[in-house]
PDB file of C-alpha atoms in Angstrom:
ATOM      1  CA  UNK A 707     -62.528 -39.146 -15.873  1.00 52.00           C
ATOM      2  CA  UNK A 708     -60.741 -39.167 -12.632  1.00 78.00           C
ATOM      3  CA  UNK A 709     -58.024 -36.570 -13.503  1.00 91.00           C
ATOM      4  CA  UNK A 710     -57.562 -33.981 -15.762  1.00 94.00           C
ATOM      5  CA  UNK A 711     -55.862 -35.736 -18.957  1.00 96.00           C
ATOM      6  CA  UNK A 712     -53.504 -34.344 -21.048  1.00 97.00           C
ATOM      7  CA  UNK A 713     -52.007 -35.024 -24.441  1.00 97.00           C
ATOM      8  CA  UNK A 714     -49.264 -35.593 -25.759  1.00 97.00           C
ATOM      9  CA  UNK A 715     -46.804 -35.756 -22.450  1.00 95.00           C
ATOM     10  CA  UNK A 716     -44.277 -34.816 -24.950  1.00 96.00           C
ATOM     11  CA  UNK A 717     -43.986 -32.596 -28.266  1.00 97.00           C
ATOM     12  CA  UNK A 718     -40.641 -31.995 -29.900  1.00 97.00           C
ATOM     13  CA  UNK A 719     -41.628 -30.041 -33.070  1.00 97.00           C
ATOM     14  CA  UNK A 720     -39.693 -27.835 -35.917  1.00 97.00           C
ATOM     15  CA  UNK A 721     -39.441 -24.066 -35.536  1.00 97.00           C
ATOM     16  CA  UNK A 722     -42.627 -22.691 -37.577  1.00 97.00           C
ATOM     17  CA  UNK A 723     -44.826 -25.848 -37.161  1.00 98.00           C
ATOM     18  CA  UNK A 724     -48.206 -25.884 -35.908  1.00 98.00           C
ATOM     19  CA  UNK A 725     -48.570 -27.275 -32.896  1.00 98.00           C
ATOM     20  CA  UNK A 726     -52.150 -28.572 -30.955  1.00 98.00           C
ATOM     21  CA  UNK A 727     -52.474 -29.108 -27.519  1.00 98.00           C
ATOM     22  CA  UNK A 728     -55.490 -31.245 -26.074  1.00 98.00           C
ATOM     23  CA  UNK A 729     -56.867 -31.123 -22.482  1.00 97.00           C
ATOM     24  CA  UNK A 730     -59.742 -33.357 -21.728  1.00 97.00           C
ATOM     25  CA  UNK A 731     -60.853 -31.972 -18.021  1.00 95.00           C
ATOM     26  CA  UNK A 732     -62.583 -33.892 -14.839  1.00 92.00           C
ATOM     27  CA  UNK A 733     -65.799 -34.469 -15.697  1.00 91.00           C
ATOM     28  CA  UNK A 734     -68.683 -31.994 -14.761  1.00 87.00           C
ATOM     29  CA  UNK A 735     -66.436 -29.330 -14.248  1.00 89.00           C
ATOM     30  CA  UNK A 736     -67.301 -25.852 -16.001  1.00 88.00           C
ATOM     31  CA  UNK A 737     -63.932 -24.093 -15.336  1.00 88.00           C
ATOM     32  CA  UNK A 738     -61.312 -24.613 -17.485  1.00 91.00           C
ATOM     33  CA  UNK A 739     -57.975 -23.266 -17.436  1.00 92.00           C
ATOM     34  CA  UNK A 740     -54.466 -23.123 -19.204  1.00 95.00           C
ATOM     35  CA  UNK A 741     -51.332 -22.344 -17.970  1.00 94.00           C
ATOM     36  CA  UNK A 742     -47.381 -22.250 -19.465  1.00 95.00           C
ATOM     37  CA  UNK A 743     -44.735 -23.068 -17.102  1.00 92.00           C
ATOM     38  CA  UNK A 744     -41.079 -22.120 -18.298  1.00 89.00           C
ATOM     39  CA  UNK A 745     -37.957 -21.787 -16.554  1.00 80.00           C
ATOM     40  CA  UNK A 746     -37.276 -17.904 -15.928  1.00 70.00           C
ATOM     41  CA  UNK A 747     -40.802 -17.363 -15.904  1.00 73.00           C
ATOM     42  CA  UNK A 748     -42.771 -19.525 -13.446  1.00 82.00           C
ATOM     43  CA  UNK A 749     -45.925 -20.415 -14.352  1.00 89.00           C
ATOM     44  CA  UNK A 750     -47.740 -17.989 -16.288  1.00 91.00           C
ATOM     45  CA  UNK A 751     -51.998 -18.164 -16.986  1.00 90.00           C
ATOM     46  CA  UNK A 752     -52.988 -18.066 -20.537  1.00 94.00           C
ATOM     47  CA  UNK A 753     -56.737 -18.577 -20.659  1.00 93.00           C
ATOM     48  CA  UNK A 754     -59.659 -19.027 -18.944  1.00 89.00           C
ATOM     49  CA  UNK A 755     -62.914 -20.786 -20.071  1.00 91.00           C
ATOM     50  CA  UNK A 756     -66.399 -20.988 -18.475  1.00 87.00           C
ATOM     51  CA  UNK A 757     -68.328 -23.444 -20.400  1.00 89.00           C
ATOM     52  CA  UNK A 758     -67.521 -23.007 -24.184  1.00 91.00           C
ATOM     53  CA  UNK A 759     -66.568 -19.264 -23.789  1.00 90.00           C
ATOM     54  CA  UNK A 760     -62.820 -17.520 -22.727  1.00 88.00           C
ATOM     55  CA  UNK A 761     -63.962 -14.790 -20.630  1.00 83.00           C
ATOM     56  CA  UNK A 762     -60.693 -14.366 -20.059  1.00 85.00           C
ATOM     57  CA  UNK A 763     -57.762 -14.528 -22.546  1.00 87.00           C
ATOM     58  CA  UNK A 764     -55.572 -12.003 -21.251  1.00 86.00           C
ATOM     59  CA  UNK A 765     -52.833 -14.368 -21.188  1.00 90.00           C
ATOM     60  CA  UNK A 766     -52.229 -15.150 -24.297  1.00 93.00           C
ATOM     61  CA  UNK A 767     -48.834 -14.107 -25.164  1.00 92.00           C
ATOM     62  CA  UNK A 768     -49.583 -13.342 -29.254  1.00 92.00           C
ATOM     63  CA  UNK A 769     -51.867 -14.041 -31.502  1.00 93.00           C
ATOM     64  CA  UNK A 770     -49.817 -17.251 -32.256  1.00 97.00           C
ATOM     65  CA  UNK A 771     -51.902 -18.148 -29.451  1.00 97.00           C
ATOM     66  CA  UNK A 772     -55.603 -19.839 -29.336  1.00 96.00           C
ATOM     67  CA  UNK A 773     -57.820 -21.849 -27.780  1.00 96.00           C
ATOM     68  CA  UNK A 774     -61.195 -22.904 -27.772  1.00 96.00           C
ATOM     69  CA  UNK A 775     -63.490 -25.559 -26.105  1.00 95.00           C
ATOM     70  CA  UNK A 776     -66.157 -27.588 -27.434  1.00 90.00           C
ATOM     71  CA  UNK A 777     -69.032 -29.316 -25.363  1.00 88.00           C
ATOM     72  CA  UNK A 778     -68.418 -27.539 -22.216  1.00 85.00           C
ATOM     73  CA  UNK A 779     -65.507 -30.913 -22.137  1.00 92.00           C
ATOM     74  CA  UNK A 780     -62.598 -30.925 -24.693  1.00 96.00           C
ATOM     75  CA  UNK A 781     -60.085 -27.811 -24.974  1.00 97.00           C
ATOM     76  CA  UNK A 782     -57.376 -26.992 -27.353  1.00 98.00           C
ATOM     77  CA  UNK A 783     -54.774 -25.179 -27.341  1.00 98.00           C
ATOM     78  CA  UNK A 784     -53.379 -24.200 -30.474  1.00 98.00           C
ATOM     79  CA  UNK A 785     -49.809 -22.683 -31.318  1.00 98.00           C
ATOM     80  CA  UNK A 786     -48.669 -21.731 -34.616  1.00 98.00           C
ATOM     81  CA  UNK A 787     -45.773 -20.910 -36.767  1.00 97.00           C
ATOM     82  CA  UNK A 788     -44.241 -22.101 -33.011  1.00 97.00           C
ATOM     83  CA  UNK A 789     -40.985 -20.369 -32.146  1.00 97.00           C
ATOM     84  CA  UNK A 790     -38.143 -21.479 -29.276  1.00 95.00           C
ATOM     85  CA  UNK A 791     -39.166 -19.363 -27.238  1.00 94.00           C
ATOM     86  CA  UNK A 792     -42.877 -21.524 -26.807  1.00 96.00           C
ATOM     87  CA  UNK A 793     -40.768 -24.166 -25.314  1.00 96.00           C
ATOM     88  CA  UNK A 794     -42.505 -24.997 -21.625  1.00 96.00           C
ATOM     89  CA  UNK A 795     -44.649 -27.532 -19.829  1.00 95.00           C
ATOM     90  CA  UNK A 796     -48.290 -26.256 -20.841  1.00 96.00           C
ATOM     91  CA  UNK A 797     -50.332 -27.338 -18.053  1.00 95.00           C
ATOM     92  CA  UNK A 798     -53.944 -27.339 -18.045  1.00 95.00           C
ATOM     93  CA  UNK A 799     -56.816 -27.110 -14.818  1.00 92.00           C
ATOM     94  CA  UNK A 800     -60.182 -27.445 -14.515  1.00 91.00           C
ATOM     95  CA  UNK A 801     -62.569 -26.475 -11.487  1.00 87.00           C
ATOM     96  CA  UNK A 802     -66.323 -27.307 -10.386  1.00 81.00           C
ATOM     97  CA  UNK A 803     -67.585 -23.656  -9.900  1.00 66.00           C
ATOM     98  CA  UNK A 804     -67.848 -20.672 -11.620  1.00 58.00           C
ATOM     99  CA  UNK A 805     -66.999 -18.289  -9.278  1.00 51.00           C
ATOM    100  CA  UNK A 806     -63.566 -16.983  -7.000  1.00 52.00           C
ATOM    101  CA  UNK A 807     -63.809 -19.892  -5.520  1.00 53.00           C
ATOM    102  CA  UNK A 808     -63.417 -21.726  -8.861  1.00 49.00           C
ATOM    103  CA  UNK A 809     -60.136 -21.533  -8.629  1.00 54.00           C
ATOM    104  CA  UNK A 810     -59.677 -24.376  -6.700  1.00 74.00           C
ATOM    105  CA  UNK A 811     -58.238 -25.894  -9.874  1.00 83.00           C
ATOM    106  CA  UNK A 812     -57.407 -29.268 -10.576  1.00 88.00           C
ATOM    107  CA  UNK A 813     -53.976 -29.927 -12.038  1.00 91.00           C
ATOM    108  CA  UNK A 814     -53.209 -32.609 -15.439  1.00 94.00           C
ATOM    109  CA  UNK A 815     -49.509 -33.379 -15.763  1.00 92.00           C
ATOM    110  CA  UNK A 816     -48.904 -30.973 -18.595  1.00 93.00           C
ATOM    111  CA  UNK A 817     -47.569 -31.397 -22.062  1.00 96.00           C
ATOM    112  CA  UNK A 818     -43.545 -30.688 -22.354  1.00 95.00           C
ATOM    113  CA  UNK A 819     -43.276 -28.614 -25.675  1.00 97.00           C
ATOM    114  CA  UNK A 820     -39.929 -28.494 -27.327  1.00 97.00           C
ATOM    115  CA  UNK A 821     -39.708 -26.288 -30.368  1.00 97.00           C
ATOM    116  CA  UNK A 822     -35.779 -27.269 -31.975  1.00 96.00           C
TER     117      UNK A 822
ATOM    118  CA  UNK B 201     -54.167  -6.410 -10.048  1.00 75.00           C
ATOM    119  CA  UNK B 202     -52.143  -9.017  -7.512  1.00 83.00           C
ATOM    120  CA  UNK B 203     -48.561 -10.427  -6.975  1.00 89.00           C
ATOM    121  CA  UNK B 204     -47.205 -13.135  -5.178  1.00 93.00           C
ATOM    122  CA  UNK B 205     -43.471 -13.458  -4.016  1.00 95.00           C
ATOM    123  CA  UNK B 206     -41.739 -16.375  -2.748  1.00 95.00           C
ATOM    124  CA  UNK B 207     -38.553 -15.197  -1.115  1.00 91.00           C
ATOM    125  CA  UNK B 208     -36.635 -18.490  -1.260  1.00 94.00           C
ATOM    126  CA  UNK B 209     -35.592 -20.132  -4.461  1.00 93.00           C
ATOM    127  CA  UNK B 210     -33.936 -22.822  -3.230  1.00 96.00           C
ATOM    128  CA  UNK B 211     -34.377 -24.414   0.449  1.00 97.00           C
ATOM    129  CA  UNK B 212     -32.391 -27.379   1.686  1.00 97.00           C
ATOM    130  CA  UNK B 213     -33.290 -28.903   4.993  1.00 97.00           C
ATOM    131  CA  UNK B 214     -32.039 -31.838   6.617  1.00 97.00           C
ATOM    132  CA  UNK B 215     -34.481 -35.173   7.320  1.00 97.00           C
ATOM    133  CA  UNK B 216     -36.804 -34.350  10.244  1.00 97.00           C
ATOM    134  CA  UNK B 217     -35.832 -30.501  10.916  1.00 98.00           C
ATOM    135  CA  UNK B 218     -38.521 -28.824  10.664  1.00 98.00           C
ATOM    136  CA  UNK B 219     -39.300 -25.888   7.664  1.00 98.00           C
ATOM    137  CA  UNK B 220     -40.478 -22.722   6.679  1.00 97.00           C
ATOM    138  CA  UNK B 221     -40.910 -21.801   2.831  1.00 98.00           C
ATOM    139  CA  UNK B 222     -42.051 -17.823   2.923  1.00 97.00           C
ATOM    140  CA  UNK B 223     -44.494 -16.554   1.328  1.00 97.00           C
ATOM    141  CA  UNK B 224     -46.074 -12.621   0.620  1.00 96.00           C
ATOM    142  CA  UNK B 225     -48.761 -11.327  -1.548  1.00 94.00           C
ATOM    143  CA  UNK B 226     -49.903  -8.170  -2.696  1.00 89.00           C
ATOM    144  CA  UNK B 227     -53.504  -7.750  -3.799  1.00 81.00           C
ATOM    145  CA  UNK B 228     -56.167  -4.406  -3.733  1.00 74.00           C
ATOM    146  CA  UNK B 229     -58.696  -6.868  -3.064  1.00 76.00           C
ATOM    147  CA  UNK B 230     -59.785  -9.924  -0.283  1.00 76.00           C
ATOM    148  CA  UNK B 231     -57.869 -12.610  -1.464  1.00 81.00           C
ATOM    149  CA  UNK B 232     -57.848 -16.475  -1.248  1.00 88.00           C
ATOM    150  CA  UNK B 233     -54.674 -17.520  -1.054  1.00 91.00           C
ATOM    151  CA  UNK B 234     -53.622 -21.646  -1.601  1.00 92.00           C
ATOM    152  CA  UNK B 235     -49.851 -23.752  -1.791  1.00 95.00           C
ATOM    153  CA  UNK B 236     -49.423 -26.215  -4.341  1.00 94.00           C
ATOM    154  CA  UNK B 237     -47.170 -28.861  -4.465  1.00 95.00           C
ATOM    155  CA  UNK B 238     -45.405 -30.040  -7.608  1.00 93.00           C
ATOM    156  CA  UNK B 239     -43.218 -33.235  -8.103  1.00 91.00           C
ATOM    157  CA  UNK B 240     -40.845 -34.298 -10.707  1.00 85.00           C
ATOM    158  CA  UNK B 241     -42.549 -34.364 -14.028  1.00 79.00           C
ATOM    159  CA  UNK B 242     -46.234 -34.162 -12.573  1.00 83.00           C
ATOM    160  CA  UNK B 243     -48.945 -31.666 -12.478  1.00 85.00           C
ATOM    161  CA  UNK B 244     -49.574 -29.294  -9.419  1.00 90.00           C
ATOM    162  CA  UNK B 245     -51.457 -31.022  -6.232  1.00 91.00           C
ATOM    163  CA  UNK B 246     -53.094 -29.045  -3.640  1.00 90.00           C
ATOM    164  CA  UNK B 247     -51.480 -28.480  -0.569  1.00 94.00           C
ATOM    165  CA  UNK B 248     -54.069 -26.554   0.940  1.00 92.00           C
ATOM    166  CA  UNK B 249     -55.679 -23.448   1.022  1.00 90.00           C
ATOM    167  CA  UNK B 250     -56.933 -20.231   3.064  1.00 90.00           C
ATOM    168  CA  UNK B 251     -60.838 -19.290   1.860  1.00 84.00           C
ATOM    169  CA  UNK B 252     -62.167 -18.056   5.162  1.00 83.00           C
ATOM    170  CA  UNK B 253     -62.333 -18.558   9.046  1.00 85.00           C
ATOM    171  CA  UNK B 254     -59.364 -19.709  10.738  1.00 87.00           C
ATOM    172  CA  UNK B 255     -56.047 -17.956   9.783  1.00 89.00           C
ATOM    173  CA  UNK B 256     -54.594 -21.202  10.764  1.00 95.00           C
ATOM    174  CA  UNK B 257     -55.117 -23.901   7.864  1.00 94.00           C
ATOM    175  CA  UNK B 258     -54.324 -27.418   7.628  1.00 95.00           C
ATOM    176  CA  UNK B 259     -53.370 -29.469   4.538  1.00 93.00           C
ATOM    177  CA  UNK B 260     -51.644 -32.775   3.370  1.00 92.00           C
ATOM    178  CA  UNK B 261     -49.117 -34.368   4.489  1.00 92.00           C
ATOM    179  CA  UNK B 262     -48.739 -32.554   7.491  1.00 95.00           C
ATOM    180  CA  UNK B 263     -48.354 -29.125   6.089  1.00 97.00           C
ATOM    181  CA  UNK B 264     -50.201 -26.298   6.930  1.00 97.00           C
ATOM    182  CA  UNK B 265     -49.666 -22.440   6.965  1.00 97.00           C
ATOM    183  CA  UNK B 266     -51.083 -19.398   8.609  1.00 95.00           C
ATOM    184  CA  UNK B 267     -52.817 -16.503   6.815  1.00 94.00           C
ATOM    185  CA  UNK B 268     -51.550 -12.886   8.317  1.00 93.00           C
ATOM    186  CA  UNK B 269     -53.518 -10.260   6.915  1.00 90.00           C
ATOM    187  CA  UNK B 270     -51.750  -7.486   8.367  1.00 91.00           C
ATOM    188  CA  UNK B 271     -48.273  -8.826   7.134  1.00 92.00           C
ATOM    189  CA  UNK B 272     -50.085  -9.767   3.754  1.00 93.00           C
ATOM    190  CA  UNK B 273     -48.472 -13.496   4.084  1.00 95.00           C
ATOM    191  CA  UNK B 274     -49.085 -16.653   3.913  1.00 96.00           C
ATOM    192  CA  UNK B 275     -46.256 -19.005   4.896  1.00 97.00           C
ATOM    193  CA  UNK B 276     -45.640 -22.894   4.515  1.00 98.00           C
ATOM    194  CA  UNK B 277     -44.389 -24.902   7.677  1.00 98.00           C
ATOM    195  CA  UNK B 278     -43.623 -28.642   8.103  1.00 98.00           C
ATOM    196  CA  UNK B 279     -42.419 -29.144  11.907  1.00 97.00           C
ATOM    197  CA  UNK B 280     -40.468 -32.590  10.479  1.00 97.00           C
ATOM    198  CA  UNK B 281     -40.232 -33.089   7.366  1.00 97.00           C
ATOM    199  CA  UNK B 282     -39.341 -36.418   4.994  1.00 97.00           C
ATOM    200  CA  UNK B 283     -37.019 -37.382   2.168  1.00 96.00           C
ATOM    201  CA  UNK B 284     -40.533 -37.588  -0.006  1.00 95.00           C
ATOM    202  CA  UNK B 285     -41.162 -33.894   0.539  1.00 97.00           C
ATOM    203  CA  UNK B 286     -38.985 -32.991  -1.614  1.00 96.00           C
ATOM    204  CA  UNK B 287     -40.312 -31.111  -4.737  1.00 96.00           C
ATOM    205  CA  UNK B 288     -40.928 -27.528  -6.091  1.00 95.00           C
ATOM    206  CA  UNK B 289     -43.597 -25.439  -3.696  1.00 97.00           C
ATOM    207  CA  UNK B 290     -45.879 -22.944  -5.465  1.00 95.00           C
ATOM    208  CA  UNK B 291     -47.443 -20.067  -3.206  1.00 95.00           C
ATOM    209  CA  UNK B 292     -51.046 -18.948  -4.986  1.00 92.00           C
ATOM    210  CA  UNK B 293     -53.513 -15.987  -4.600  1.00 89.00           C
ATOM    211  CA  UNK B 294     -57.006 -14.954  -6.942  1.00 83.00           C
ATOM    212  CA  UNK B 295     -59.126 -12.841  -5.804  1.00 73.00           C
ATOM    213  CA  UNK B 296     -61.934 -11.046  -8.270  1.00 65.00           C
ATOM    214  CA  UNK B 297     -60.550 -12.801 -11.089  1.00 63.00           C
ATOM    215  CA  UNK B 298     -60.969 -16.393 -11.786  1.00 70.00           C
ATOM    216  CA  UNK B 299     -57.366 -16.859 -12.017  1.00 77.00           C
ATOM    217  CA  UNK B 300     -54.613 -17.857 -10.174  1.00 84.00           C
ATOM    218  CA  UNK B 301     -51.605 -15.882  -9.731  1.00 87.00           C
ATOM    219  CA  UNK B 302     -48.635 -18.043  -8.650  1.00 91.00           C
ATOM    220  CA  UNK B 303     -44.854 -17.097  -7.245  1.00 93.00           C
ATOM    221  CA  UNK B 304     -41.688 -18.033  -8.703  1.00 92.00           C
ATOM    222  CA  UNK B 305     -41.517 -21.448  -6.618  1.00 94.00           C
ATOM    223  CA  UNK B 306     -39.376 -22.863  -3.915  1.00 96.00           C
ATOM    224  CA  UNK B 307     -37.572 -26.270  -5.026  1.00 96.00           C
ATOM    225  CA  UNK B 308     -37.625 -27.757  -1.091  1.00 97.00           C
ATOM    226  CA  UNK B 309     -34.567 -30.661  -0.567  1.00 97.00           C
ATOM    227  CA  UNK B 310     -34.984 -32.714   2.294  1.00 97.00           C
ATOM    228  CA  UNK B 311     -30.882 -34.093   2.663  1.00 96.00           C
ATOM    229  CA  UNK B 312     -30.346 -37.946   4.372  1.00 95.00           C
TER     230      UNK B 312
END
């Protein structure tokens, strides 16, 4: 696609819901990256993937917290029994190379989580 | 490990005057170090970024910042800046990792 897509743009869900977050990244590109952004705490990484695999995960806040990707495309992040404290923009990147300079990431307009 | 700290929260600026948004990093390793750009309800757009070469880099809309290795920063300057530049200004570094490490922000407000 010509962006990095993200869905929903909005999520307004009850306190111990699931919740499933869907990034669909440029196409070709192997790097794949989440992010939470949240007032009082910037924006904070979560994951990393290189193809289908999270070499990195060290972000992850609990083990509320997962993600995977399928196809090398598609990822998911998944939150459950969501608390208020999840509330944030979850913003997701992806990147044409796997290495430092990978991170020359590619922005989607995030999903706005609200956990009431 | 690496850190990145954006002194200014908040920086208002009058049409045309020309800016500064600071920015230092701390890293054990060589670091690449990139500004992003983030308006109202939209993802982050790259400014620019420092790889390599020059310590003197140029980016969109005018912007561009210089790379001091010895001061470990990186700061943002406009020399006239518009009403449309307003938005929130995120400083970045990686280095060995794959990720990006970003500062706190710096909401920029261009005044009429």
């Amino acid at each position: 696609g010509a962006g990095v897509s993200q869905s929903p743009s909005n999520k307004v869900t009850e306190k111990g819901k699931d919740v499933e977050l869907r990034c669909d990244p440029i196409s070709g590109h192997t790097a794949l990256y989440w992010y939470r952004q949240s007032l009082g705490q910037g924006l904070e990484f979560l994951i990393y993937f290189q193809g289908n695999s999270a070499p990195d995960k060290s972000g992850l806040p609990s083990d509320r917290f997962s993600a995977e990707r399928t196809g090398g495309s598609v990822s998911t992040l998944t939150i459950q029994r969501t608390q208020q404290e999840d509330s944030a923009v979850y913003l997701c990147a992806s990147s044409s190379r796997d290495s430092p300079l990978g991170t020359e990431a590619f922005f989607g307009q995030g999903t706005r989580l609200t956990v009431v | 490990a690496q850190s990145v700290t954006q002194l200014d929260s908040q920086v208002p600026v009058f049409e045309e005057a020309p800016v500064e948004l600071r920015c230092n990093y701390s890293s054990s390793v060589s670091v690449y170090l990139f500004w992003y750009v983030q308006y109202p309800n939209q993802g982050l757009q790259l400014l620019l970024k420092y790889l390599s070469g020059s310590t003197l880099v140029k980016g969109i809309n005018g912007f561009e910042a210089e790379f001091n290795k010895s001061q470990t920063s990186f700061h943002l300057r406009k020399p006239s800046v518009h009403i449309s530049d307003t938005a929130e200004y995120f400083c970045a570094v990686s280095g060995s990792a794959r990720q990006l490490t970003f500062g706190s922000g710096t909401q920029l407000t261009v005044l009429p």
